[in-house]
Amino acid sequence: MIVNKNVELNELLQNFSIDRKTYEFQGINQGYINDTYLVLDNQYPLYILQRVNHNVFKDVHGLMGNIANAFQHLEDENYTAIELLKTESDNSYYKDKKTGYWRLMSYINNTTAYDNATDTNIAFEAGRVVGKFHQLLAEAALDKYVDTIPNFHNLPLREKQFEESIQSAKAEKLETAENAISFAKETLEKLKILDNSKLPLRVCHNDTKLNNILFSKEDNKALCLIDLDTIMKGYFYFDFGDAIRTVANTAAEDEQDHDKITFERPLFEAFIRGLESNGPFLSKEEIDLLPWGAVFMPFIHGLRALTDYLNDNIYYKVSYENQNLDRCLSLFNFTNKALQEIEYMTQVVKEGLTPKV
Ligand code: GN1
Ligand code: MG
């Protein structure tokens, strides 16, 4: 943990409407996209400061607008609100000429996030809060939300980018990734049966992996979702699948020891019970597709990681050269495990979730 009194970051904070002080900063090295710092005052954590990756998020204004719009719905006794601190000119983000776009959010004390579900309570709570988020946003006006990354979870687009990366990749990379490339091609064919045409579009979070859920350290209840950059239109099975790939799998996303990758049925079932605890909010068609969400999401992330590996790591921040390939192989391994559980998951969602009439 490195805590410092970084001069540049302190200068940057002068642009926000907060007390003028010398703050301390602790870098948070999670996440593959943005730069994140915890802002402390005399060691006491107050804010989360983030630089939004403008290379990935081209429309930061639209993105911040999506977050602000969603916040208007996310007020509920069973959901903890996060506050966006305004700039001196009453904006929800600050644009610095040299370093780009910054935002400042309230830090919720005594909280934690988990990379994996270690027990069924965590899985239940994850299901409950993902369901609550969707229930609260169900009435949101979709046309107010901008597609900040158009076609983010669009498989034909990701397939095209994958094919292009194969064309330009170095021969040795194609060889190292040979098995992953074949698995990708086979699975792309299998997933062609997915049909979104009967599903309602919703305002989704679009990155509901478990460590984007904040838990209270006091009673281990899930409080809210964090990392709201990708709030935009989508289908519920996206958010479902992203949660399941991290809740039912107790291994890390870049786990190299594939013996550790598992599909834990008790955790899957607990997540479904958590979803259902909100009461009915999904249509029958949405429920029917959920098991495929648990295959689709790890697969599309694995495919994007593979593409980025072949492109020499131009999208994700990597901490070592082959991290994207490791992520891909681990995600594909889980995809395969989820594929084998389709029938089981179909049974569980059918028995466990009541469709909204
Ligand atoms: C990226 O940086 P992070 O962890 O918030 C990615 C998500 C993936 C995630 C992990 C905009 O998010 O889609 O779930 O890595 N976000 C973007 O694989 O690409
Ligand atoms: Mg994210």
XYZ file of C-alpha atoms and ligand atoms in Angstrom:
377
model
C 0.000 0.000 0.000
C 1.639 3.267 -1.134
C 0.193 6.398 0.406
C 1.619 9.707 -0.753
C 0.806 13.390 -0.865
C 1.090 13.640 -4.622
C 1.350 17.316 -5.578
C -0.319 16.973 -8.985
C -3.284 15.078 -7.587
C -3.679 17.638 -4.810
C -3.662 20.402 -7.407
C -6.254 18.537 -9.396
C -8.533 18.251 -6.361
C -8.536 22.061 -6.119
C -11.001 21.951 -9.012
C -13.622 20.093 -6.989
C -15.953 21.634 -4.406
C -14.400 19.994 -1.370
C -12.418 21.276 1.630
C -9.058 22.749 0.693
C -6.507 20.522 2.396
C -3.456 18.480 1.581
C -4.843 15.013 0.927
C -3.073 11.685 0.755
C -3.525 9.176 -2.069
C -3.400 5.447 -2.309
C -3.356 3.876 -5.770
C -5.865 1.097 -6.277
C -4.436 -1.305 -8.795
C -7.615 -3.126 -9.636
C -9.215 -2.787 -13.011
C -7.884 -2.991 -16.525
C -9.086 0.386 -17.767
C -9.133 3.456 -15.490
C -6.661 4.831 -12.926
C -8.136 4.841 -9.441
C -6.993 6.441 -6.172
C -8.341 6.441 -2.677
C -8.199 9.990 -1.284
C -7.456 10.214 2.444
C -7.384 13.009 4.966
C -5.038 12.199 7.821
C -5.257 8.523 6.881
C -9.043 8.652 6.913
C -10.510 7.586 3.525
C -12.885 10.185 2.086
C -13.165 9.887 -1.681
C -12.444 7.783 -4.732
C -10.673 9.755 -7.451
C -10.625 8.284 -10.953
C -9.138 9.199 -14.263
C -11.469 7.949 -16.951
C -9.646 6.196 -19.782
C -10.486 8.408 -22.731
C -8.986 5.944 -25.170
C -11.666 3.420 -24.174
C -14.464 5.839 -23.300
C -14.685 8.315 -26.167
C -17.780 10.079 -24.851
C -16.996 10.916 -21.235
C -19.724 13.547 -21.117
C -22.318 10.962 -22.169
C -20.882 8.423 -19.750
C -21.129 10.816 -16.798
C -24.650 11.717 -17.908
C -25.606 8.018 -17.833
C -24.273 7.683 -14.299
C -26.059 10.831 -13.119
C -29.323 9.636 -14.689
C -29.030 6.200 -13.103
C -28.270 7.703 -9.669
C -31.704 9.337 -9.719
C -33.274 5.877 -9.655
C -30.843 4.212 -7.290
C -32.326 5.595 -4.099
C -33.816 2.923 -1.908
C -33.565 1.739 1.662
C -32.013 -1.486 0.396
C -29.446 0.200 -1.844
C -26.607 2.504 -0.790
C -26.254 5.683 -2.820
C -22.856 6.896 -4.016
C -22.368 10.620 -4.426
C -20.581 12.332 -7.312
C -18.698 15.361 -5.992
C -19.163 18.402 -8.215
C -16.417 20.596 -9.619
C -16.190 24.295 -8.821
C -18.094 24.967 -12.036
C -20.838 22.521 -11.004
C -19.818 19.703 -13.325
C -19.731 16.009 -12.488
C -16.222 15.641 -13.915
C -13.157 17.793 -14.494
C -11.233 17.941 -17.743
C -7.558 18.643 -17.308
C -5.738 19.775 -20.453
C -2.822 17.430 -19.919
C -4.114 14.458 -17.975
C -7.674 14.132 -19.218
C -10.953 13.421 -17.463
C -11.291 13.034 -13.699
C -14.198 12.365 -11.380
C -14.527 12.261 -7.629
C -16.947 10.080 -5.692
C -17.824 9.576 -2.057
C -16.070 6.660 -0.363
C -18.364 4.409 1.616
C -16.701 3.514 4.863
C -16.273 0.071 6.283
C -16.819 -1.699 3.002
C -15.051 -4.324 0.969
C -15.305 -6.113 -2.371
C -14.589 -9.772 -3.104
C -12.847 -11.257 -6.114
C -14.572 -14.583 -5.462
C -17.516 -15.817 -3.477
C -16.189 -17.696 -0.477
C -19.627 -18.661 0.833
C -23.277 -18.811 -0.170
C -24.102 -15.607 1.721
C -21.863 -13.616 -0.621
C -23.460 -15.316 -3.630
C -26.986 -14.661 -2.305
C -26.192 -11.017 -1.580
C -24.662 -10.564 -5.024
C -27.870 -11.899 -6.596
C -30.017 -9.730 -4.371
C -28.182 -6.487 -5.174
C -27.900 -7.127 -8.927
C -31.649 -7.798 -8.918
C -32.316 -4.672 -6.846
C -30.262 -2.536 -9.253
C -32.363 -3.788 -12.151
C -35.615 -3.451 -10.300
C -34.831 0.174 -9.440
C -33.831 0.952 -13.014
C -36.695 -0.908 -14.650
C -38.674 2.289 -15.210
C -35.712 4.348 -16.439
C -36.212 6.141 -19.743
C -33.917 4.236 -22.103
C -33.620 7.090 -24.581
C -31.798 9.170 -21.959
C -28.880 6.737 -21.977
C -26.060 7.062 -24.469
C -24.222 3.987 -25.808
C -20.830 5.016 -24.496
C -19.176 1.924 -25.946
C -21.461 1.028 -28.853
C -21.910 -2.738 -29.302
C -19.999 -3.459 -26.103
C -21.387 -6.989 -25.727
C -22.190 -7.520 -29.394
C -20.800 -10.914 -30.369
C -20.736 -10.439 -34.179
C -18.652 -7.280 -33.657
C -16.285 -9.054 -31.246
C -16.013 -11.908 -33.744
C -15.049 -9.460 -36.493
C -12.401 -7.849 -34.265
C -11.103 -11.329 -33.417
C -10.869 -12.281 -37.117
C -8.995 -9.047 -37.823
C -6.547 -9.684 -34.995
C -5.798 -13.119 -36.481
C -4.944 -11.463 -39.792
C -2.424 -9.095 -38.247
C -1.009 -11.258 -35.426
C 2.574 -12.479 -35.288
C 2.983 -16.124 -36.299
C 4.384 -17.160 -32.928
C 1.365 -15.718 -31.141
C -1.008 -17.608 -33.434
C 0.859 -20.749 -32.524
C 0.867 -20.133 -28.771
C -2.844 -19.331 -28.871
C -3.769 -22.161 -31.232
C -6.061 -24.021 -28.814
C -7.747 -20.845 -27.682
C -8.374 -19.839 -31.292
C -10.017 -23.192 -32.103
C -12.167 -23.055 -28.973
C -13.208 -19.516 -29.900
C -14.260 -20.589 -33.389
C -16.238 -23.600 -32.157
C -17.996 -21.618 -29.468
C -18.839 -18.735 -31.804
C -20.750 -21.279 -33.884
C -22.581 -22.658 -30.826
C -23.622 -19.212 -29.681
C -25.241 -18.354 -33.013
C -28.460 -19.853 -31.612
C -28.849 -16.964 -29.177
C -31.788 -14.778 -30.065
C -32.266 -11.422 -28.350
C -35.317 -10.435 -30.345
C -37.842 -11.287 -27.601
C -35.911 -9.630 -24.795
C -36.599 -6.169 -23.405
C -33.713 -3.712 -23.474
C -32.892 -2.460 -19.994
C -30.479 -0.034 -18.444
C -27.710 -2.439 -17.477
C -24.522 -2.077 -15.495
C -22.603 -4.137 -18.051
C -19.738 -5.068 -15.738
C -21.324 -6.867 -12.791
C -18.341 -9.030 -11.868
C -18.351 -9.752 -8.156
C -15.607 -7.275 -7.262
C -17.794 -4.490 -8.616
C -20.216 -5.119 -5.747
C -19.594 -3.276 -2.511
C -20.220 -5.220 0.708
C -20.572 -3.909 4.246
C -17.803 -5.192 6.506
C -20.229 -4.978 9.416
C -22.900 -7.450 8.386
C -21.592 -8.659 5.007
C -24.672 -7.357 3.181
C -24.218 -6.169 -0.406
C -24.675 -2.392 -0.526
C -24.499 -1.331 -4.156
C -22.725 -1.737 -7.488
C -19.619 0.299 -8.218
C -17.623 0.990 -11.401
C -20.522 2.529 -13.271
C -18.758 3.463 -16.523
C -20.613 0.994 -18.666
C -24.140 1.823 -17.487
C -26.008 1.791 -20.789
C -28.602 -0.244 -22.614
C -28.282 -4.010 -22.645
C -30.009 -7.285 -21.835
C -30.393 -8.685 -18.364
C -28.475 -11.842 -19.253
C -25.338 -9.725 -19.739
C -25.389 -8.632 -16.107
C -26.414 -12.105 -15.011
C -23.575 -13.800 -16.875
C -20.929 -11.359 -15.682
C -21.993 -11.980 -12.115
C -22.134 -15.771 -12.492
C -18.701 -16.011 -14.109
C -17.236 -14.519 -10.921
C -19.681 -15.846 -8.305
C -19.942 -19.512 -9.313
C -16.256 -19.725 -10.232
C -13.946 -19.581 -7.244
C -10.787 -18.979 -9.310
C -9.382 -15.661 -10.538
C -10.100 -14.360 -14.026
C -6.437 -14.884 -15.006
C -5.935 -18.118 -13.022
C -3.238 -20.234 -14.620
C -3.912 -23.365 -12.593
C -7.041 -24.602 -14.322
C -7.672 -27.244 -11.665
C -8.838 -24.366 -9.515
C -11.523 -23.313 -11.980
C -14.873 -24.715 -10.950
C -18.569 -24.192 -11.427
C -19.941 -24.258 -7.898
C -23.575 -25.288 -7.937
C -24.367 -24.171 -4.347
C -23.080 -20.679 -5.190
C -25.128 -20.577 -8.398
C -28.256 -21.589 -6.488
C -27.610 -19.013 -3.762
C -27.274 -16.282 -6.415
C -30.631 -17.304 -7.896
C -32.257 -17.189 -4.434
C -30.820 -13.689 -3.983
C -32.292 -12.553 -7.316
C -35.679 -14.023 -6.434
C -35.704 -12.326 -3.018
C -36.530 -9.068 -4.827
C -39.806 -10.496 -6.093
C -40.570 -11.059 -9.790
C -39.004 -8.559 -12.209
C -37.878 -10.651 -15.196
C -39.972 -11.841 -18.127
C -40.225 -15.534 -18.938
C -38.112 -15.016 -22.079
C -35.399 -13.332 -20.026
C -35.349 -16.155 -17.490
C -35.146 -18.788 -20.235
C -31.970 -17.236 -21.623
C -30.120 -16.855 -18.308
C -28.185 -20.144 -18.485
C -26.762 -19.002 -21.821
C -25.751 -15.713 -20.213
C -23.450 -17.711 -17.938
C -21.761 -19.093 -21.074
C -21.917 -15.977 -23.214
C -20.285 -13.520 -20.798
C -17.139 -15.448 -19.839
C -16.808 -16.330 -23.509
C -17.056 -12.780 -24.849
C -14.552 -11.564 -22.236
C -12.215 -14.405 -23.126
C -12.578 -13.585 -26.811
C -11.789 -9.908 -26.187
C -8.746 -10.877 -24.112
C -7.573 -13.220 -26.880
C -8.053 -10.499 -29.492
C -6.037 -8.085 -27.378
C -3.295 -10.684 -26.896
C -3.084 -11.107 -30.675
C -3.071 -7.307 -31.068
C -0.121 -6.999 -28.651
C -2.089 -5.628 -25.676
C -3.443 -2.379 -27.001
C -6.688 -2.305 -24.999
C -6.326 -3.782 -21.509
C -3.660 -2.695 -19.058
C -1.556 -5.819 -18.539
C 0.837 -6.496 -15.691
C 2.845 -9.067 -17.698
C 3.171 -9.873 -21.389
C 0.887 -12.924 -21.572
C -1.758 -11.824 -19.076
C -4.383 -11.425 -21.788
C -3.775 -14.988 -22.952
C -3.984 -16.268 -19.373
C -7.237 -14.383 -18.906
C -8.554 -15.842 -22.146
C -7.640 -19.426 -21.238
C -9.121 -19.153 -17.768
C -12.312 -17.527 -19.083
C -12.647 -20.144 -21.834
C -12.162 -22.909 -19.305
C -15.055 -21.548 -17.264
C -17.123 -21.061 -20.432
C -16.711 -24.747 -21.102
C -17.715 -25.660 -17.554
C -20.802 -23.461 -17.823
C -21.681 -25.104 -21.160
C -21.735 -28.455 -19.412
C -24.096 -27.044 -16.789
C -26.718 -25.667 -19.206
C -29.311 -28.284 -18.367
C -28.722 -27.979 -14.654
C -28.929 -24.170 -14.770
C -32.107 -24.365 -16.849
C -33.718 -26.469 -14.140
C -32.580 -24.169 -11.318
C -33.754 -20.930 -12.948
C -37.065 -22.523 -13.902
C -37.730 -23.657 -10.355
C -36.145 -20.679 -8.617
C -37.330 -17.604 -10.498
C -40.901 -16.388 -10.829
C -41.579 -14.577 -14.099
C -43.168 -11.150 -13.970
C -46.666 -11.153 -15.432
C -12.622 -4.299 -17.825
O -11.165 -2.404 -15.885
P -12.356 -3.140 -15.421
O -12.034 -4.335 -14.607
O -13.372 -2.247 -14.767
C -13.717 -4.371 -18.882
C -14.851 -5.248 -18.394
C -14.341 -6.600 -17.906
C -13.190 -6.418 -16.930
C -12.566 -7.718 -16.509
C -14.742 -1.072 -20.433
O -13.163 -3.645 -16.701
O -15.740 -5.436 -19.462
O -15.352 -7.294 -17.217
O -12.176 -5.593 -17.498
N -14.244 -3.032 -19.132
C -14.185 -2.447 -20.327
O -12.467 -8.618 -17.546
O -13.693 -2.992 -21.309
Mg -15.317 -1.815 -15.349
